[in-house]
Coordinates of C-alpha atoms in Angstrom, one line a residue:
M30 CA -70.3 -45.7 -27.0
A31 CA -67.9 -46.8 -25.2
V32 CA -65.0 -44.0 -23.0
S33 CA -62.4 -43.3 -20.8
E34 CA -63.2 -41.3 -17.5
F35 CA -62.4 -38.4 -18.0
R36 CA -59.2 -36.7 -17.2
P37 CA -58.7 -33.0 -18.1
E38 CA -55.2 -32.8 -20.3
P39 CA -51.8 -32.4 -18.9
F40 CA -50.0 -29.4 -20.1
T41 CA -46.6 -29.0 -21.9
N42 CA -44.1 -29.9 -20.2
F43 CA -41.1 -27.1 -21.9
A44 CA -38.6 -28.1 -19.6
D45 CA -37.8 -30.8 -22.1
E46 CA -36.0 -29.7 -24.4
R47 CA -37.9 -31.7 -27.4
N48 CA -40.7 -29.8 -26.7
R49 CA -39.7 -26.1 -27.1
H50 CA -38.0 -27.3 -30.8
A51 CA -41.8 -28.6 -31.6
F52 CA -43.4 -25.3 -30.0
E53 CA -40.7 -22.9 -32.0
A54 CA -41.7 -24.6 -35.2
A55 CA -45.5 -24.1 -34.6
L56 CA -44.3 -20.6 -34.2
E57 CA -42.7 -20.8 -37.5
Q58 CA -45.5 -22.3 -39.4
A59 CA -47.5 -19.7 -37.7
G60 CA -45.4 -16.9 -38.8
A61 CA -45.3 -18.2 -42.6
Q62 CA -49.5 -17.5 -42.9
L63 CA -49.1 -14.2 -41.3
G64 CA -50.8 -12.1 -43.4
R65 CA -54.3 -14.3 -44.7
T66 CA -57.7 -13.4 -45.4
Y67 CA -60.3 -14.9 -43.6
P68 CA -63.7 -15.4 -45.2
L69 CA -67.2 -15.5 -43.0
I70 CA -68.1 -18.9 -42.7
I71 CA -72.5 -19.2 -42.7
S72 CA -73.6 -22.9 -43.4
G73 CA -70.1 -23.5 -44.4
D74 CA -70.5 -21.1 -46.9
R75 CA -66.9 -18.9 -46.9
L76 CA -68.1 -15.4 -48.1
T77 CA -66.2 -12.5 -47.8
G78 CA -68.4 -8.8 -47.8
D79 CA -67.4 -5.8 -49.5
Q80 CA -65.9 -4.7 -45.9
S81 CA -63.1 -6.1 -43.7
F82 CA -60.6 -5.2 -40.6
D83 CA -57.6 -6.2 -39.1
S84 CA -56.3 -8.9 -36.3
I85 CA -53.0 -7.1 -34.8
N86 CA -49.7 -8.5 -33.3
P87 CA -50.5 -6.8 -30.0
A88 CA -46.7 -7.2 -29.4
N89 CA -45.4 -5.4 -32.7
P90 CA -49.1 -3.9 -34.3
S91 CA -46.9 -3.2 -37.7
E92 CA -48.0 -7.2 -37.9
M93 CA -51.0 -8.4 -39.5
I94 CA -52.3 -11.6 -38.4
G95 CA -55.1 -11.6 -40.5
R96 CA -57.8 -9.5 -42.8
V97 CA -61.0 -10.7 -41.4
A98 CA -64.1 -10.0 -43.6
R99 CA -67.2 -8.3 -42.0
A100 CA -70.5 -9.3 -40.7
E101 CA -73.0 -7.3 -41.7
Q102 CA -76.5 -7.7 -41.1
S103 CA -77.4 -9.0 -44.7
H104 CA -74.6 -11.6 -43.4
F105 CA -76.6 -11.9 -39.5
E106 CA -79.7 -12.6 -41.8
Q107 CA -78.3 -15.5 -43.6
A108 CA -76.9 -16.6 -40.8
M109 CA -79.6 -17.3 -38.5
Q110 CA -81.8 -18.6 -41.5
A111 CA -78.9 -21.2 -42.0
A112 CA -78.5 -21.7 -38.0
E113 CA -82.9 -22.4 -38.5
G114 CA -82.6 -24.6 -41.2
A115 CA -79.2 -26.4 -39.8
F116 CA -81.4 -26.9 -36.3
E117 CA -84.6 -29.0 -38.3
T118 CA -82.0 -31.4 -38.8
W119 CA -79.2 -31.4 -36.3
S120 CA -81.6 -31.4 -32.9
R121 CA -82.3 -34.8 -34.4
W122 CA -79.4 -36.4 -33.9
D123 CA -78.8 -39.3 -32.4
P124 CA -77.0 -37.5 -29.1
M125 CA -74.3 -40.0 -28.6
A126 CA -73.1 -39.2 -32.5
R127 CA -72.5 -35.1 -31.5
A128 CA -71.0 -35.9 -28.8
R129 CA -68.7 -38.0 -31.0
V130 CA -67.9 -35.0 -33.2
L131 CA -66.9 -32.7 -30.5
L132 CA -64.6 -35.6 -29.6
K133 CA -63.2 -36.3 -32.6
A134 CA -62.2 -32.0 -32.4
A135 CA -60.4 -32.9 -29.0
A136 CA -58.2 -35.1 -30.9
I137 CA -57.8 -33.4 -34.1
L138 CA -57.0 -30.5 -31.4
R139 CA -54.7 -32.6 -29.3
R140 CA -52.6 -33.4 -32.7
R141 CA -52.9 -30.1 -33.5
R142 CA -52.1 -28.4 -29.9
H143 CA -49.0 -26.8 -30.7
E144 CA -50.5 -24.9 -34.1
F145 CA -53.2 -23.2 -31.8
S146 CA -50.9 -22.4 -29.1
A147 CA -49.1 -20.8 -31.8
W148 CA -51.6 -18.9 -32.8
L149 CA -52.7 -17.6 -29.2
V150 CA -49.1 -15.9 -28.7
L151 CA -49.3 -13.9 -32.0
E152 CA -53.2 -13.0 -31.9
V153 CA -53.4 -12.2 -28.5
G154 CA -49.7 -12.2 -26.8
K155 CA -50.1 -15.2 -24.6
T156 CA -46.3 -16.6 -23.6
W157 CA -45.9 -20.6 -23.9
P158 CA -47.2 -21.5 -20.6
E159 CA -50.5 -19.5 -20.8
A160 CA -51.2 -20.1 -24.7
D161 CA -50.2 -24.0 -23.7
A162 CA -53.0 -23.7 -20.5
E163 CA -55.3 -22.0 -22.7
T164 CA -55.5 -24.9 -25.7
A165 CA -55.2 -27.8 -22.8
E166 CA -58.7 -26.0 -21.7
A167 CA -60.4 -26.2 -25.1
I168 CA -59.8 -30.0 -25.5
D169 CA -61.2 -30.8 -21.8
F170 CA -64.5 -28.5 -22.9
L171 CA -64.6 -30.8 -26.0
E172 CA -63.6 -34.2 -24.0
F173 CA -65.8 -32.8 -21.3
Y174 CA -68.8 -31.9 -22.3
A175 CA -68.9 -34.6 -24.9
R176 CA -69.0 -37.1 -22.1
E177 CA -71.7 -35.3 -19.9
M178 CA -73.9 -35.1 -23.0
M179 CA -73.7 -38.7 -22.7
R180 CA -74.6 -39.0 -19.3
L181 CA -77.6 -37.0 -19.8
I182 CA -78.8 -39.3 -21.7
R183 CA -78.4 -42.0 -19.8
Q184 CA -79.7 -40.5 -16.6
D185 CA -83.1 -41.2 -14.7
R186 CA -83.3 -39.3 -11.4
L187 CA -87.9 -39.6 -11.4
T188 CA -89.2 -41.1 -9.3
R189 CA -91.3 -44.1 -10.2
T190 CA -95.0 -44.7 -9.3
P191 CA -97.3 -48.2 -10.1
G192 CA -99.5 -47.6 -13.4
E193 CA -97.6 -45.0 -15.2
D194 CA -94.2 -45.5 -17.5
N195 CA -92.6 -41.9 -16.9
E196 CA -89.4 -40.3 -18.2
L197 CA -87.5 -37.4 -17.9
V198 CA -85.5 -35.5 -21.4
Y199 CA -84.0 -33.0 -22.6
V200 CA -84.6 -30.9 -25.4
P201 CA -82.4 -28.3 -27.8
T202 CA -83.6 -24.4 -27.5
G203 CA -82.8 -23.3 -31.2
V204 CA -81.0 -20.7 -32.7
G205 CA -78.3 -19.4 -30.0
A206 CA -76.2 -16.5 -29.9
V207 CA -72.1 -17.0 -29.0
I208 CA -70.6 -14.4 -28.1
S209 CA -67.0 -14.9 -27.1
P210 CA -63.5 -13.0 -24.8
F211 CA -60.4 -12.0 -26.3
N212 CA -58.4 -13.0 -23.3
F213 CA -60.1 -16.7 -24.0
P214 CA -60.3 -16.8 -27.3
L215 CA -59.9 -20.5 -27.7
A216 CA -61.1 -22.4 -24.7
I217 CA -64.0 -20.0 -23.7
A218 CA -65.4 -19.8 -27.7
C219 CA -64.7 -24.1 -27.7
G220 CA -65.9 -24.2 -24.7
M221 CA -69.4 -22.1 -25.3
T222 CA -70.0 -23.5 -29.1
A223 CA -69.2 -27.0 -27.9
A224 CA -71.7 -26.7 -25.3
A225 CA -74.2 -25.0 -27.5
I226 CA -73.8 -28.0 -30.0
V227 CA -73.7 -30.6 -28.3
T228 CA -76.8 -30.5 -26.8
G229 CA -78.4 -29.8 -30.3
N230 CA -78.5 -26.2 -30.9
T231 CA -76.7 -24.0 -33.9
V232 CA -75.0 -20.9 -33.1
L233 CA -74.2 -17.7 -34.4
L234 CA -70.8 -16.8 -33.4
K235 CA -69.3 -13.5 -32.9
P236 CA -65.3 -14.0 -31.6
A237 CA -64.1 -10.8 -30.1
V238 CA -62.5 -8.4 -32.3
P239 CA -58.8 -8.9 -31.6
A240 CA -58.8 -12.7 -31.7
P241 CA -60.8 -13.7 -34.6
V242 CA -58.5 -15.6 -36.7
I243 CA -57.9 -18.2 -33.7
A244 CA -61.8 -18.4 -34.1
Y245 CA -61.8 -18.5 -37.6
R246 CA -59.5 -21.5 -36.9
L247 CA -61.5 -23.4 -34.6
V248 CA -65.1 -23.7 -37.1
E249 CA -62.6 -24.6 -39.4
L250 CA -61.3 -27.5 -36.6
L251 CA -65.3 -28.0 -36.0
E252 CA -66.5 -29.2 -39.5
E253 CA -62.8 -31.2 -40.3
A254 CA -64.8 -33.1 -36.9
G255 CA -67.7 -33.6 -39.5
L256 CA -69.5 -30.7 -38.2
P257 CA -72.3 -30.3 -41.1
P258 CA -72.7 -27.6 -42.3
G259 CA -74.9 -24.4 -40.6
V260 CA -74.3 -25.7 -36.6
V261 CA -72.1 -23.0 -36.4
N262 CA -72.0 -19.6 -38.2
Y263 CA -68.7 -17.5 -38.1
I264 CA -70.1 -13.6 -38.5
P265 CA -67.4 -11.6 -37.2
S266 CA -67.2 -7.5 -36.8
P267 CA -65.3 -4.6 -34.8
E268 CA -68.4 -3.1 -34.4
A269 CA -71.5 -4.3 -32.0
D270 CA -74.4 -3.7 -34.0
I271 CA -74.3 -7.4 -35.3
G272 CA -74.0 -8.9 -31.0
E273 CA -77.2 -6.0 -30.9
W274 CA -79.0 -8.1 -33.8
M275 CA -78.1 -11.7 -32.7
V276 CA -78.8 -10.8 -29.0
S277 CA -82.5 -8.8 -29.5
D278 CA -83.4 -11.2 -32.6
K279 CA -86.8 -13.1 -31.8
R280 CA -85.3 -16.5 -33.4
T281 CA -82.9 -16.1 -31.0
R282 CA -83.1 -18.7 -27.7
F283 CA -81.0 -17.9 -26.1
V284 CA -77.1 -16.1 -25.6
S285 CA -74.1 -17.4 -24.1
F286 CA -71.7 -14.7 -23.5
T287 CA -68.3 -13.6 -21.5
G288 CA -67.5 -10.0 -20.9
S289 CA -67.3 -6.5 -19.4
R290 CA -70.4 -6.0 -16.3
D291 CA -71.5 -3.1 -18.9
V292 CA -71.9 -5.2 -22.0
G293 CA -73.4 -8.4 -20.1
V294 CA -75.7 -5.8 -18.4
R295 CA -77.1 -4.7 -21.5
I296 CA -77.5 -8.3 -22.9
F297 CA -79.7 -9.0 -20.0
E298 CA -81.1 -6.2 -20.3
A299 CA -81.8 -6.5 -24.2
A300 CA -82.1 -10.4 -23.7
A301 CA -85.2 -9.6 -21.2
R302 CA -87.3 -7.3 -23.6
V303 CA -90.2 -10.1 -25.7
Q304 CA -90.1 -8.7 -29.6
P305 CA -93.2 -8.6 -31.8
G306 CA -93.7 -12.3 -32.5
Q307 CA -91.3 -13.9 -29.8
R308 CA -92.7 -17.5 -28.4
W309 CA -90.4 -18.1 -25.0
L310 CA -87.9 -15.7 -23.0
K311 CA -84.4 -16.2 -23.8
R312 CA -81.7 -17.2 -21.6
V313 CA -78.6 -15.6 -20.6
V314 CA -75.5 -17.4 -20.0
A315 CA -73.5 -14.7 -18.8
E316 CA -69.7 -14.3 -17.0
M317 CA -69.3 -10.4 -16.6
G318 CA -66.0 -10.1 -15.0
G319 CA -64.4 -9.9 -11.4
K320 CA -62.8 -7.9 -9.0
D321 CA -60.7 -10.8 -7.0
A322 CA -58.7 -10.5 -3.5
I323 CA -56.5 -12.9 -2.6
V324 CA -56.0 -12.8 1.5
V325 CA -53.1 -13.4 3.7
D326 CA -53.7 -14.6 7.4
E327 CA -51.3 -14.1 10.4
D328 CA -50.2 -17.6 10.1
A329 CA -49.9 -18.1 6.2
D330 CA -47.0 -19.6 4.4
L331 CA -46.0 -16.5 3.2
D332 CA -43.7 -17.6 -0.1
A333 CA -46.3 -19.0 -1.3
A334 CA -48.7 -16.4 -0.7
A335 CA -46.3 -14.0 -2.7
N336 CA -45.8 -16.8 -5.3
G337 CA -49.9 -17.3 -5.6
I338 CA -50.4 -13.4 -5.7
V339 CA -47.8 -13.1 -8.4
A340 CA -48.7 -15.5 -10.5
A341 CA -52.5 -14.9 -10.3
A342 CA -52.1 -10.2 -10.7
F343 CA -49.4 -11.1 -13.6
G344 CA -50.4 -14.1 -15.4
F345 CA -51.8 -12.8 -18.3
G346 CA -51.3 -8.8 -18.0
G347 CA -54.4 -9.6 -15.8
Q348 CA -56.2 -10.3 -18.7
K349 CA -58.2 -12.7 -16.7
C350 CA -61.3 -12.1 -15.4
S351 CA -59.8 -14.6 -11.9
A352 CA -57.4 -12.1 -12.3
C353 CA -55.8 -11.2 -8.1
S354 CA -56.4 -7.2 -8.7
R355 CA -56.5 -6.7 -4.5
A356 CA -54.3 -8.2 -2.2
I357 CA -56.0 -7.9 1.5
I358 CA -53.3 -8.6 4.2
H359 CA -53.6 -8.6 8.2
T360 CA -51.6 -6.2 9.3
A361 CA -49.1 -8.3 11.2
V362 CA -47.2 -9.5 7.8
Y363 CA -48.4 -6.8 5.6
D364 CA -45.1 -5.3 5.3
Q365 CA -43.1 -8.9 4.6
V366 CA -45.6 -10.1 2.0
L367 CA -46.1 -6.3 0.3
A368 CA -42.1 -6.7 0.2
E369 CA -41.5 -10.5 -0.8
V370 CA -44.5 -9.7 -3.8
V371 CA -42.8 -6.2 -5.1
E372 CA -39.1 -8.2 -5.7
R373 CA -41.0 -10.9 -7.0
T374 CA -42.7 -9.2 -9.8
Q375 CA -39.6 -6.8 -10.5
L376 CA -38.5 -10.1 -11.8
L377 CA -40.6 -10.7 -13.8
K378 CA -39.6 -10.9 -17.7
V379 CA -41.7 -8.2 -20.1
G380 CA -41.0 -9.8 -23.5
D381 CA -42.3 -10.9 -26.7
P382 CA -44.3 -13.9 -25.9
R383 CA -42.3 -15.8 -29.2
A384 CA -39.7 -15.9 -26.8
F385 CA -39.9 -18.9 -25.0
E386 CA -38.6 -16.6 -21.6
T387 CA -41.1 -13.7 -21.8
G388 CA -43.1 -14.1 -18.1
L389 CA -44.8 -11.1 -19.8
G390 CA -46.7 -10.0 -22.6
P391 CA -48.9 -6.7 -24.4
L392 CA -51.9 -6.1 -23.5
A393 CA -54.5 -7.8 -25.9
G394 CA -54.9 -4.9 -28.1
E395 CA -54.5 -0.4 -27.9
R396 CA -57.7 0.0 -26.4
Y397 CA -56.7 -1.9 -23.1
F398 CA -53.3 -0.6 -23.4
R399 CA -54.7 2.9 -22.8
R400 CA -57.6 1.9 -20.5
V401 CA -55.4 0.8 -18.3
L402 CA -52.7 3.4 -18.4
D403 CA -55.6 5.3 -17.5
Y404 CA -56.1 3.4 -14.1
I405 CA -52.4 3.6 -13.1
E406 CA -52.6 7.7 -13.5
I407 CA -55.9 7.1 -10.9
G408 CA -54.3 4.7 -8.7
K409 CA -51.2 7.1 -8.6
G410 CA -53.4 8.8 -6.6
E411 CA -54.5 7.0 -4.7
G412 CA -52.3 4.7 -3.2
R413 CA -48.4 3.9 -2.6
L414 CA -46.7 3.0 -5.8
M415 CA -44.5 0.6 -5.0
T416 CA -43.5 -0.7 -9.2
G417 CA -43.9 -0.1 -12.1
G418 CA -46.5 2.6 -13.3
G419 CA -45.8 3.1 -17.2
P420 CA -45.4 1.6 -20.1
A421 CA -42.7 -0.9 -19.8
A422 CA -39.6 0.0 -22.1
L423 CA -40.4 -2.3 -25.0
A424 CA -43.5 -0.2 -25.8
Q425 CA -40.9 2.3 -26.8
E426 CA -39.2 0.3 -28.8
T427 CA -41.7 -1.9 -30.6
G428 CA -44.7 -0.1 -30.0
G429 CA -46.4 -2.6 -28.8
Y430 CA -48.5 -2.3 -26.0
F431 CA -46.6 -3.5 -22.8
I432 CA -47.3 -2.3 -19.3
A433 CA -44.7 -2.8 -16.2
P434 CA -46.0 -5.0 -13.4
T435 CA -47.6 -2.4 -11.1
I436 CA -48.1 -1.9 -8.0
F437 CA -49.9 0.1 -5.1
A438 CA -49.4 -0.4 -1.3
D439 CA -51.9 0.9 1.5
V440 CA -55.1 1.1 -1.2
A441 CA -58.4 2.3 0.7
P442 CA -61.2 -0.7 -0.1
H443 CA -63.3 2.2 -1.8
A444 CA -60.5 3.5 -3.6
R445 CA -61.4 3.5 -7.7
I446 CA -58.3 0.4 -8.0
A447 CA -59.6 -1.4 -5.4
Q448 CA -63.5 -1.6 -6.6
E449 CA -63.7 -1.1 -10.9
E450 CA -62.8 -4.2 -13.1
I451 CA -59.2 -2.5 -14.6
F452 CA -58.0 -6.3 -16.5
G453 CA -54.6 -5.4 -16.7
P454 CA -51.3 -6.0 -14.7
V455 CA -52.0 -3.5 -11.8
L456 CA -52.0 -4.7 -8.6
A457 CA -53.6 -3.3 -5.0
F458 CA -52.2 -4.3 -1.5
H459 CA -55.1 -3.4 1.8
R460 CA -54.1 -3.7 4.9
A461 CA -56.7 -5.6 6.9
P462 CA -56.5 -5.4 11.5
D463 CA -57.7 -8.9 11.7
F464 CA -58.7 -12.1 9.3
R465 CA -62.5 -11.5 10.1
S466 CA -62.2 -7.5 8.4
A467 CA -60.5 -9.0 5.5
I468 CA -63.4 -11.4 4.4
E469 CA -65.7 -7.8 4.8
M470 CA -63.6 -5.9 2.8
A471 CA -62.9 -9.2 0.1
N472 CA -66.8 -9.3 0.3
D473 CA -67.2 -5.3 -0.1
T474 CA -67.5 -5.0 -4.5
E475 CA -70.2 -5.7 -6.8
Y476 CA -68.5 -8.4 -8.1
G477 CA -67.5 -12.2 -6.6
L478 CA -66.4 -14.3 -9.2
T479 CA -62.8 -15.8 -7.2
G480 CA -60.9 -15.6 -4.3
A481 CA -58.4 -17.3 -2.2
V482 CA -57.1 -17.4 1.5
Y483 CA -53.8 -18.2 2.2
S484 CA -54.0 -19.1 6.0
R485 CA -52.9 -22.6 8.5
S486 CA -56.4 -21.5 11.1
R487 CA -58.7 -24.3 10.8
E488 CA -60.9 -21.7 12.0
N489 CA -60.8 -19.3 9.7
L490 CA -60.5 -21.0 6.5
E491 CA -63.7 -22.7 7.7
Y492 CA -65.0 -18.5 8.2
A493 CA -63.9 -18.6 4.8
R494 CA -66.4 -21.3 3.5
R495 CA -69.1 -19.8 4.9
E496 CA -69.1 -16.4 4.3
Y497 CA -66.8 -15.0 1.3
Q498 CA -68.8 -13.9 -1.0
V499 CA -67.9 -15.6 -4.8
G500 CA -68.3 -18.3 -7.0
N501 CA -65.0 -20.3 -6.9
L502 CA -62.9 -20.3 -3.6
Y503 CA -59.8 -21.3 -3.2
F504 CA -57.8 -22.0 0.1
N505 CA -53.4 -21.8 -0.1
R506 CA -53.7 -22.0 -4.0
K507 CA -54.6 -19.1 -6.6
C508 CA -57.1 -17.5 -7.5
T509 CA -56.7 -18.1 -11.5
G510 CA -56.3 -21.6 -13.3
A511 CA -59.7 -23.6 -13.1
L512 CA -59.6 -26.6 -14.9
V513 CA -62.5 -28.5 -16.5
G514 CA -64.8 -30.6 -14.7
V515 CA -62.2 -30.3 -11.2
H516 CA -63.4 -26.0 -10.3
P517 CA -66.4 -25.8 -12.4
F518 CA -66.8 -21.8 -12.8
G519 CA -68.7 -19.1 -12.5
G520 CA -69.5 -16.1 -10.1
F521 CA -72.0 -14.6 -8.1
K522 CA -73.0 -10.7 -7.6
M523 CA -72.6 -8.5 -10.9
S524 CA -69.8 -11.4 -12.2
G525 CA -72.5 -12.8 -13.9
T526 CA -75.6 -15.6 -13.5
D527 CA -72.4 -18.4 -11.9
S528 CA -73.0 -20.8 -14.8
K529 CA -70.6 -23.0 -13.0
A530 CA -68.8 -23.8 -16.9
G531 CA -67.2 -27.4 -17.1
G532 CA -69.2 -28.5 -14.9
H533 CA -72.5 -31.4 -14.2
D534 CA -75.0 -28.5 -14.4
Y535 CA -73.6 -26.2 -17.3
L536 CA -75.2 -28.9 -20.5
T537 CA -78.5 -27.9 -19.1
L538 CA -78.7 -24.2 -19.7
F539 CA -78.7 -25.0 -23.2
M540 CA -81.3 -27.5 -23.4
Q541 CA -85.0 -27.9 -22.0
A542 CA -86.4 -30.7 -19.8
K543 CA -89.2 -32.2 -20.7
S544 CA -91.3 -35.0 -18.2
I545 CA -93.5 -37.7 -20.0
S546 CA -95.9 -40.0 -18.2
E547 CA -98.2 -42.5 -20.3
A548 CA -101.0 -44.7 -17.9
L549 CA -100.2 -48.4 -18.6

């Protein structure tokens, strides 16, 4: 099968009026479907169960996105058996055929791009550009991992020796647990699932509680692309029990997780315990968050730095593991950068993400809203409040989970808001006496996911290249916006297992390498 070279999917140009009209139509179409009921999907069957939970619009909590069946232990057992049964045939499919399922899914998603983006706006409160970029990333994961599977089956890395026929093949591992996050409920769920299934494994998918409808539509998409029943089983639940059963069960071969540090640590510990009758060590592929910093040198392009800080700190309300939550500024330019960032932040329009002009929507749920407000109160005792500092006015009007983008100046490096992941629109400014001290300060957390440096000094950029302890490092650009195939993504330290999603090594995490030699 011949396919073109991989290229990231272009973003939609919303300056084009035709694209805006098309997106508005998609929002109307999705809005007409609000309140539907979404069943479990196990071996292709739709099961409703006895209990359900509601997915709500975070911009207007009185509006229900959908009522979702709640998986219970009996459903988990059904799903595990379905996945085990499907593995017996799916693992033996030609890898090229598995790759074609992903390519077909990418083509369908490309045609229905605005439809999926509209659901991201409604269910988790993404603005138009943020939703569009996420759908593009989901397309990229499908396209990239399909090509990666094709490359791996053609690859020959062995040293040849006379008198033997030697080969190295990659084989699937078995049933895996995919536990996806709320902040990229389409792209990350799609990427983790696609990587697991294209390599021949089968999956139990537990989506994040705020975004089960988007995950349901992803599974429907894969079915439409020709995925056999039982390869992906959709078992949502607002309770932690399902995830714990998935991780701890002796039949689980791997766990793919994106979420908080604390949950990731518990998963890592639980997966490490060998259960009675278990015959393998489980693999854990985990991305667990960050406390990311942008460092600005004294000779930097300050306009570019200010724009990058605002975009990285407040895009999707700071609900990205890659978001800039610390701005570490050389003392010579600290006051100027602070003033420019505050000015730009105050121009952000907080509003309903269904409106094109909105620059900042709500947080994804009440739980996150309350948590961020608590951190803002902590920050008032740890820094000088420059802007924001509480709920946005719209929160009072609609009951939505809107928080004004908040900046604290003169924060000490070991303050709580400088060390703990907040996952909201809260930015701490730190003053550094020199560049090397700034890098030392950037490294001084338990996380190591993304980081950025704005500088014109080649010496300082090379120093940061060596010494900045993050998995994704960017020079003279913001620390968010990784592209599949371009910026393989994953972090150091407590940011996870540095799995490098969207990179050439990622698929091997879901397979075993088998060396075969035959004497001639």
